[in-house]
Every structure is written in structure tokens, then in C-alpha cells.
Short mmCIF file of C-alpha atoms in Angstrom, two decimals:
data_model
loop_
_atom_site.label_atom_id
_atom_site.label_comp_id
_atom_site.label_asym_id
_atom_site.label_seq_id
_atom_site.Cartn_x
_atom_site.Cartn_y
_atom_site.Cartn_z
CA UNK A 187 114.97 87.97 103.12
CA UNK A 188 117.12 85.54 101.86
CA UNK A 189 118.67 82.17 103.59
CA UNK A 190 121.72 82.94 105.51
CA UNK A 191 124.39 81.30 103.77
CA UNK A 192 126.71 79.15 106.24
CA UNK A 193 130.35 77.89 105.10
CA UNK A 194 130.81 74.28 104.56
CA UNK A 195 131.98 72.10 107.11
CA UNK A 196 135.70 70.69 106.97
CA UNK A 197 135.88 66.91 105.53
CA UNK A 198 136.59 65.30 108.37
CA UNK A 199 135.37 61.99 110.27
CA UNK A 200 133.78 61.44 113.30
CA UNK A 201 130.69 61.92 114.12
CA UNK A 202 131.55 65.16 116.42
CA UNK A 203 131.47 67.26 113.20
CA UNK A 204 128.34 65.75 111.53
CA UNK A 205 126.62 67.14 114.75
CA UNK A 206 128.20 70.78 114.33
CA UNK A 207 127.00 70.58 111.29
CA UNK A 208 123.45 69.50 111.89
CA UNK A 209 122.89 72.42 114.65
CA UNK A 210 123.28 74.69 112.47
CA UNK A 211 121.11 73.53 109.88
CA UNK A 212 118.69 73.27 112.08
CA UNK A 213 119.63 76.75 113.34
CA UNK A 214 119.96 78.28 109.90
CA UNK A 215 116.44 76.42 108.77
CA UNK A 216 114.56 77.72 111.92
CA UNK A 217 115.97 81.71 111.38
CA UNK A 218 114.61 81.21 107.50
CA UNK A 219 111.18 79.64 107.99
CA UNK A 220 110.54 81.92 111.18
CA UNK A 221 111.40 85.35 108.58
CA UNK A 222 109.10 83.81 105.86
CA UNK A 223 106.33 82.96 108.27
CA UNK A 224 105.76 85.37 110.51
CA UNK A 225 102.66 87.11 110.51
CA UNK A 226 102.46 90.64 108.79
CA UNK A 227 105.26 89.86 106.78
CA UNK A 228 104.18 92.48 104.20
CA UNK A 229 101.67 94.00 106.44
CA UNK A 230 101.75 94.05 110.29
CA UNK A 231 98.05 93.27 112.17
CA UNK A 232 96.15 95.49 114.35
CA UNK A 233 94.79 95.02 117.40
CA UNK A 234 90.59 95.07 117.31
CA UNK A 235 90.79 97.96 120.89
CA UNK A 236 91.68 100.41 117.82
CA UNK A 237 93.29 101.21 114.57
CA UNK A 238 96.92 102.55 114.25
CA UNK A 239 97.73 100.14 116.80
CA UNK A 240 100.25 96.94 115.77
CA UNK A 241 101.81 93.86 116.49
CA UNK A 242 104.77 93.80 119.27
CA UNK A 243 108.27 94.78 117.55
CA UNK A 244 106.63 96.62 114.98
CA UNK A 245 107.01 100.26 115.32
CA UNK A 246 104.78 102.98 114.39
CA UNK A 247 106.29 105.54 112.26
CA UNK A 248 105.30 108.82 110.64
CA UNK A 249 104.03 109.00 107.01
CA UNK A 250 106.74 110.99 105.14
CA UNK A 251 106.56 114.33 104.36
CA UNK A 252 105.82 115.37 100.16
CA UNK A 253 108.22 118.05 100.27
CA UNK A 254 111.20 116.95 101.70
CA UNK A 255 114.12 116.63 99.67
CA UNK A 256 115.44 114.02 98.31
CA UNK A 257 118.85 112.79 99.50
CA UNK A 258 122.44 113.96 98.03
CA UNK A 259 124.36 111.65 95.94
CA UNK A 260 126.33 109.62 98.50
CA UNK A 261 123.95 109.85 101.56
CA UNK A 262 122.93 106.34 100.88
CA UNK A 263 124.94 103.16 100.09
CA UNK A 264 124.93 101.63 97.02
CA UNK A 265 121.98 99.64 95.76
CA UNK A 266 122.15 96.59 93.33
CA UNK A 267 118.78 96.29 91.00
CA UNK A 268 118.56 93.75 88.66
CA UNK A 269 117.60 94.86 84.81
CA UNK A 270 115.55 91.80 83.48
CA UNK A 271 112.10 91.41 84.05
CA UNK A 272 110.32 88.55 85.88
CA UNK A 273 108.09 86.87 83.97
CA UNK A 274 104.85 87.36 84.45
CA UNK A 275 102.71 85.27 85.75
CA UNK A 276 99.92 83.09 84.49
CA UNK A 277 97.39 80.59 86.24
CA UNK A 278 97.57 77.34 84.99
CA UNK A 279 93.82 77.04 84.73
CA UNK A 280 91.71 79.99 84.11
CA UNK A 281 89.14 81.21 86.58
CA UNK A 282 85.74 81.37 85.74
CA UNK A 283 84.49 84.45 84.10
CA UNK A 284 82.55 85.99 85.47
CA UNK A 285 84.19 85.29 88.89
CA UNK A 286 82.16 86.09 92.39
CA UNK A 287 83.76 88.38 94.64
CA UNK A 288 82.80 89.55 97.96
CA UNK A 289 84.10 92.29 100.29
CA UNK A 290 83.42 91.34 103.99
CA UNK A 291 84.28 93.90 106.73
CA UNK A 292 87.84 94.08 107.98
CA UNK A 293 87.89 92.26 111.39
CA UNK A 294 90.49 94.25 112.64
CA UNK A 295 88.33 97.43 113.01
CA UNK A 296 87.24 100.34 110.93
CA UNK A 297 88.81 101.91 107.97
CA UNK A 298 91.59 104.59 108.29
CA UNK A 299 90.07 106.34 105.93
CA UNK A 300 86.52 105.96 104.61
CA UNK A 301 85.64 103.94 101.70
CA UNK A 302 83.14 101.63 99.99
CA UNK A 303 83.90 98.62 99.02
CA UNK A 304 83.10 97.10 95.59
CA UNK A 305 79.66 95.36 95.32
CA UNK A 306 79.68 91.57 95.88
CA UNK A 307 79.02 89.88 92.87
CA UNK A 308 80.49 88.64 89.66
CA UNK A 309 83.02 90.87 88.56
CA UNK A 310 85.17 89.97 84.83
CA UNK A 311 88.20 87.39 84.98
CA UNK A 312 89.13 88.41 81.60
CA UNK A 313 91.03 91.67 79.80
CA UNK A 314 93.25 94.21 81.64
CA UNK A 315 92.82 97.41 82.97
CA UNK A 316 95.72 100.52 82.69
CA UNK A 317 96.63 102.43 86.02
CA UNK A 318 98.58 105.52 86.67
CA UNK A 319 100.17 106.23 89.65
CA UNK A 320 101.30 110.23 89.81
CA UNK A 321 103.35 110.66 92.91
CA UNK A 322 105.79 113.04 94.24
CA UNK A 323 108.84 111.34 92.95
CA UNK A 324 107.38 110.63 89.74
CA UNK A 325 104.23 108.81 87.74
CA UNK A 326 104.06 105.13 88.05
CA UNK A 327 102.24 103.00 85.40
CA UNK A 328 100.58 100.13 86.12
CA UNK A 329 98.52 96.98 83.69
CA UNK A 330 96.04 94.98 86.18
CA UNK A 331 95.34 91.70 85.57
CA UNK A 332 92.12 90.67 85.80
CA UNK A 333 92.44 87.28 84.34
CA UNK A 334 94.82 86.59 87.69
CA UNK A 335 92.86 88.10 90.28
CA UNK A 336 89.61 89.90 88.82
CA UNK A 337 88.42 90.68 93.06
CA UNK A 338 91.51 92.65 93.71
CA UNK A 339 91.38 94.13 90.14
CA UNK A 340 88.13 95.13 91.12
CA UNK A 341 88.72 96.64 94.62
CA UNK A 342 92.09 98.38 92.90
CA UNK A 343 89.85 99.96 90.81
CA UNK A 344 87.09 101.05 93.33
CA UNK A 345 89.53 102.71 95.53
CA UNK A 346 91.37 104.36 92.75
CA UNK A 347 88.15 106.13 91.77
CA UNK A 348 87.20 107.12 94.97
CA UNK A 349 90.07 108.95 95.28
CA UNK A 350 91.10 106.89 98.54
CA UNK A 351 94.58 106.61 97.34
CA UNK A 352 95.45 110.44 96.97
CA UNK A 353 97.22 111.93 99.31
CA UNK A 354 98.36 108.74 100.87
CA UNK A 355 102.34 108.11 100.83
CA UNK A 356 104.40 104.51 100.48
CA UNK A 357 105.42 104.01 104.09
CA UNK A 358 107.74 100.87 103.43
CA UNK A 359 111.26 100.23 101.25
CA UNK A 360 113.17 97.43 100.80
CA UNK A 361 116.72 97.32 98.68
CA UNK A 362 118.45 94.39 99.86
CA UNK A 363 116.47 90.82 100.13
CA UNK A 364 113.47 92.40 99.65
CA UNK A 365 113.38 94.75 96.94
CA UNK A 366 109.77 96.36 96.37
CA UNK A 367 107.84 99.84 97.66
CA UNK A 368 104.90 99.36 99.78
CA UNK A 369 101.96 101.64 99.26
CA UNK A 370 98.33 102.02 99.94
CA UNK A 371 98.07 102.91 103.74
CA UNK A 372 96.19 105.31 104.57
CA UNK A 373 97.20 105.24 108.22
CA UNK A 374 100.92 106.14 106.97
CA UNK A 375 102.33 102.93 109.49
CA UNK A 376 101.58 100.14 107.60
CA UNK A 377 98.40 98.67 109.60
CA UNK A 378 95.70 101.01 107.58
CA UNK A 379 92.89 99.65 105.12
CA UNK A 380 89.85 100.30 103.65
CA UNK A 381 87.31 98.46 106.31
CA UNK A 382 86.94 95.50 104.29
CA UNK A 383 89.08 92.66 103.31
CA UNK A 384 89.57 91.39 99.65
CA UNK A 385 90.12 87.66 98.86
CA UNK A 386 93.16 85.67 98.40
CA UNK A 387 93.64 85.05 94.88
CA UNK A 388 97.51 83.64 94.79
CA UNK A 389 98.27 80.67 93.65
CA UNK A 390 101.13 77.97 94.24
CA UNK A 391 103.14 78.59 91.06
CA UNK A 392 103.21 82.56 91.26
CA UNK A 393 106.99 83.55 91.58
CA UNK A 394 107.22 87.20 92.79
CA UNK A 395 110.11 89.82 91.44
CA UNK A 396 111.14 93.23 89.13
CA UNK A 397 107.78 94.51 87.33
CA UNK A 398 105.32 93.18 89.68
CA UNK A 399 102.70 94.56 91.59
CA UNK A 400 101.30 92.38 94.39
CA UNK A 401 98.54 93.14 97.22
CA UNK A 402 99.79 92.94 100.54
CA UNK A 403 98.25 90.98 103.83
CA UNK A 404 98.41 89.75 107.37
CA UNK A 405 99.70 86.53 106.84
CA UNK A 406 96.05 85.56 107.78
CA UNK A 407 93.51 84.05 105.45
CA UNK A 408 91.76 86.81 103.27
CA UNK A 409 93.49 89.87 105.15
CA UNK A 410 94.34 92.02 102.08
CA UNK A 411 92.87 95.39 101.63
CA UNK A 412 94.12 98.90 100.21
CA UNK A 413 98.13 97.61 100.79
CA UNK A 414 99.78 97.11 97.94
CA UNK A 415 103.48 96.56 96.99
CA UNK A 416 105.87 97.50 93.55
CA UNK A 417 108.37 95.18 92.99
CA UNK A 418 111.67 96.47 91.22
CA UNK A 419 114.23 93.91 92.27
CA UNK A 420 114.61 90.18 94.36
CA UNK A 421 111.53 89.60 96.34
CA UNK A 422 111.90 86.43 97.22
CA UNK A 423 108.52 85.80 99.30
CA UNK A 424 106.40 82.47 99.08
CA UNK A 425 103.58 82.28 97.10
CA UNK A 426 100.77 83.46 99.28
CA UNK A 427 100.30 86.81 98.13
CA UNK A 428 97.93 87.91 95.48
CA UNK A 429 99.49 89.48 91.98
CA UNK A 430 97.36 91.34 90.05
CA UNK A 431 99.20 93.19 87.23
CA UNK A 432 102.77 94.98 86.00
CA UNK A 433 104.46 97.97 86.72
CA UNK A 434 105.16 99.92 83.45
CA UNK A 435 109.20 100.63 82.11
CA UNK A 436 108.41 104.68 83.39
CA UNK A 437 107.38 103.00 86.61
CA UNK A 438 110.48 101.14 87.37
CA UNK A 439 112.90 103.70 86.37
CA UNK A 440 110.92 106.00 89.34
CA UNK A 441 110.89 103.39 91.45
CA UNK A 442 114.63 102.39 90.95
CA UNK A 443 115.11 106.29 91.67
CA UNK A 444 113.36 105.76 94.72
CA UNK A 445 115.67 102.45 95.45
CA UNK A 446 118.80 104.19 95.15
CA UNK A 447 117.90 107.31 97.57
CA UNK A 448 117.99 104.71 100.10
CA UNK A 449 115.74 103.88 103.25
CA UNK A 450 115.43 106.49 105.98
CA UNK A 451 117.55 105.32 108.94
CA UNK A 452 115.39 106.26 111.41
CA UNK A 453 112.87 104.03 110.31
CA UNK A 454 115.23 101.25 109.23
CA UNK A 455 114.54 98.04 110.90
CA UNK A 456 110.69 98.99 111.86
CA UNK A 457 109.73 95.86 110.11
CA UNK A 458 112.28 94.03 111.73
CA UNK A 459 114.12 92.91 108.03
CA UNK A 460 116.21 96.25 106.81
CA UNK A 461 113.45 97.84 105.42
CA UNK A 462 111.76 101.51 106.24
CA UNK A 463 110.21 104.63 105.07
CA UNK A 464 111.89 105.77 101.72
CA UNK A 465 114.30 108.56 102.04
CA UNK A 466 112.69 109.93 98.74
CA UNK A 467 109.26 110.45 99.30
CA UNK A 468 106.63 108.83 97.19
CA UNK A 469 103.07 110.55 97.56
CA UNK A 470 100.31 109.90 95.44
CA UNK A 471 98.78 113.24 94.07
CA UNK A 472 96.73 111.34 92.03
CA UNK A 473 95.40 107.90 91.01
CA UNK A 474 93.79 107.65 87.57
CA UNK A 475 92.08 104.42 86.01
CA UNK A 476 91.82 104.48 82.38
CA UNK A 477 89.04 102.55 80.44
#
């Protein structure tokens, strides 16, 4: 989301105006921090009495459906992507490699869906790894990273080969401030995971935006899992969530497809920021790993 922009006072003296003026940058400041901060900001909590269950003023909405059709030109208002690439990133010291992962159980209760979790241990912080993506609307390249964040390369990976993706749909969209697909939930509502939770591996400098790919989390400490979101446009997010590779040209032109069918107004708002279910529906048939 992106700071409401306020109109300049009138130059004037007194101090009358200065203190206009300083409500509302306190007011303005306050809105900003409180969208940027608050928890599940990519990925809303559960409650430990049970899974599907989620924070207050997040609602709980139906995977969509693989067959339904996509929306008629004019159905949805116009979307603005942006064409260049963000750069991608690059730590500004390399990790060690081998790097030591572990996979402790999710707090927050037991998987949606059943998985195993990659063994603890060193796993490579060097060389990448390619990804493909087949979905309903389209397949969806991806390059991970390992020498960014070889855990979450590793637990990518894992679940790709177990198959835990398939059949699994993006339940979030953004096209406005926050421009990216959310995928990876196997509970359809965006509070699923894989039972365990996958270390933060972010960094200060990361900058987050078109041809990402980026795991999501809690807003807690070492909450990421099987959540994952494909950026396409503006995501303008601090730097507390783990990137771990690209999202090929082919992948962006489905995914900009995706953008400009628009999010489903029914769901619009779930997350409390514009965003919602896709109104084209993205549905992984398939997740293959390659190398």
C-alpha cells in the first residue's frame, strides 16, 4: 500500500496552521506504519484451537474454481503494470556454503495438507535451480536462488516434488499498491502451510517489485511455510520477507494476464488493502523442478 499523499498546506503564519499541519502528519504517518506493520500482512495467522481459522477482519474465502471462465473484456477496470524489471537482488556478503537449515513444526497447528519437511542440515548456498509452474491460466517459470536463501530454496524444492503444490490455487491478487499473486495455500484462505516453518532469510537491502518471487509470512519471526508470492508490478513492502529467485518473461506475461482480469469483488477487501481472489483462476496442475 502506498503513503496517502496529503496536499500541502497554504503559506501562511501563525502557528494555528503549523498545528493543522502536524495532525495530519501524524495522522497520515500512523495510517502508513499501521498498513506496513500489521501482522499477516502477506499471510494472515491462525489460531492454535484449529486450522482454517484466522485473525479478526480477515475473512475466509473459497479457493477458486479451475474452470470458471475468465472475465470479458471490460468486466474489470483498467490495470497499470510497469514493463522494467526490478533488479534483482544480491546479499552484500555471501552466506556460508554449505548453509544449516532447519524445519521446526509450525506452531500454529498441523498442516493443511500433509507434507515432509526437508531434512535439517546443510543444504547449498550456491547455483540456481529452474521451476515451472503449469497452472490453469498458463505456465509460470521460475530461477531460485539459492545463493539468497538456500533454506527456502530447499523447502521450494521439497514441496514441489512431493507434489504438495498441485491442485492448490493462488487465493490472493493485488493490482493497485500491491501488485503480486499469492500462491501456495493449500487451505485455499490464505492461513494454510505445510506443518513446519522455514527460516527468515531477508535481508535489510532487499527491495521487492516486477520479476520477483518472495515467500510469504506472519509478520512473526520464522513464520514462512508453503506461501509464496509473484511479483509483476509495485510491491512496495519492507524488507522482511524472504526472496528466493525470478519469475521468467512467459511468467509475467501470464501473470500480467491474470492482473488485468481483475480481482473478484466478492472477495475484494478480505485482506483489508484492495486485494482478493483473482477473477482468472490460477491452479497449479503441476509443479516441476528441473535439475
Amino acid at each position: 500500500m502506498t503513503w496517502p499523499q496529503q496536499p500541502g498546506p497554504p503559506r501562511r503564519s501563525g502557528t494555528g496552521a503549523w498545528v493543522v499541519f502536524g495532525a495530519v502528519v501524524v495522522v497520515v504517518v500512523a495510517f502508513g506504519v499501521t498498513a506496513f506493520v500489521a501482522p499477516g500482512f502477506l499471510r494472515p495467522t491462525r489460531t492454535v484451537s484449529g486450522v482454517g481459522q484466522v485473525v479478526p477482519g480477515a475473512s475466509v474465502a473459497a479457493p477458486p474454481s479451475s474452470d470458471a471462465a475468465a472475465p470479458s473484456a471490460g468486466d474489470a477496470p483498467p490495470v497499470s503494470i510497469p514493463t522494467a524489471r526490478t533488479a534483482e537482488p544480491h546479499r552484500p556478503q555471501p552466506l556460508a556454503d554449505p548453509s544449516s537449515c532447519s524445519y521446526p513444526a509450525d506452531p500454529n497447528g498441523p498442516a493443511a495438507k500433509p507434507a515432509t519437511p526437508p531434512a535439517d542440515g546443510p543444504e547449498p548456498a550456491s547455483g540456481t535451480v529452474g521451476t515451472t509452474l503449469a497452472t490453469t491460466a498458463g505456465d509460470i517459470g521460475l530461477t531460485l536462488d539459492r545463493a539468497l536463501a538456500p533454506c527456502t530454496v530447499a523447502s521450494f524444492v521439497t514441496l514441489a516434488k512431493e507434489g504438495f503444490y498441485t491442485g492448490t490455487s493462488c487465493h490472493r491478487l493485488g493490482t493497485t499498491d500491491l501488485q503480486m499473486l499469492q500462491c501456495g495455500d493449500p487451505a485455499g484462505d490464505g492461513t494454510g502451510g505445510p506443518g513446519y516453518t522455514v527460516p527468515d532469510e531477508f535481508f535489510p537491502q532487499l527491495a521487492y517489485g516486477r520479476g520477483l518471487v518472495a515467500l510469504a509470512n506472519t509478520g512473526q519471526p520464522t513464520s514462512g511455510g508453503s506461501q509464496f508470492f509473484l511479483m509483476f508490478g509495485d510491491t512496495p513492502i519492507p524488507p522482511t520477507y524472504t526472496v528466493f529467485g525470478t519469475v521468467s518473461d512467459a511468467g509475467l506475461t501470464v501473470l500480467d494476464k491474470v492482473a488485468r482480469g481483475g480481482v473478484d469483488t466478492s472477495s475484494a477487501g478480505a485482506y483489508g488493502d484492495g486485494t482478493g481472489r483473482p477473477r482468472i483462476p490460477v491452479t497449479f496442475t503441476a509443479v516441476s523442478v528441473q535439475g
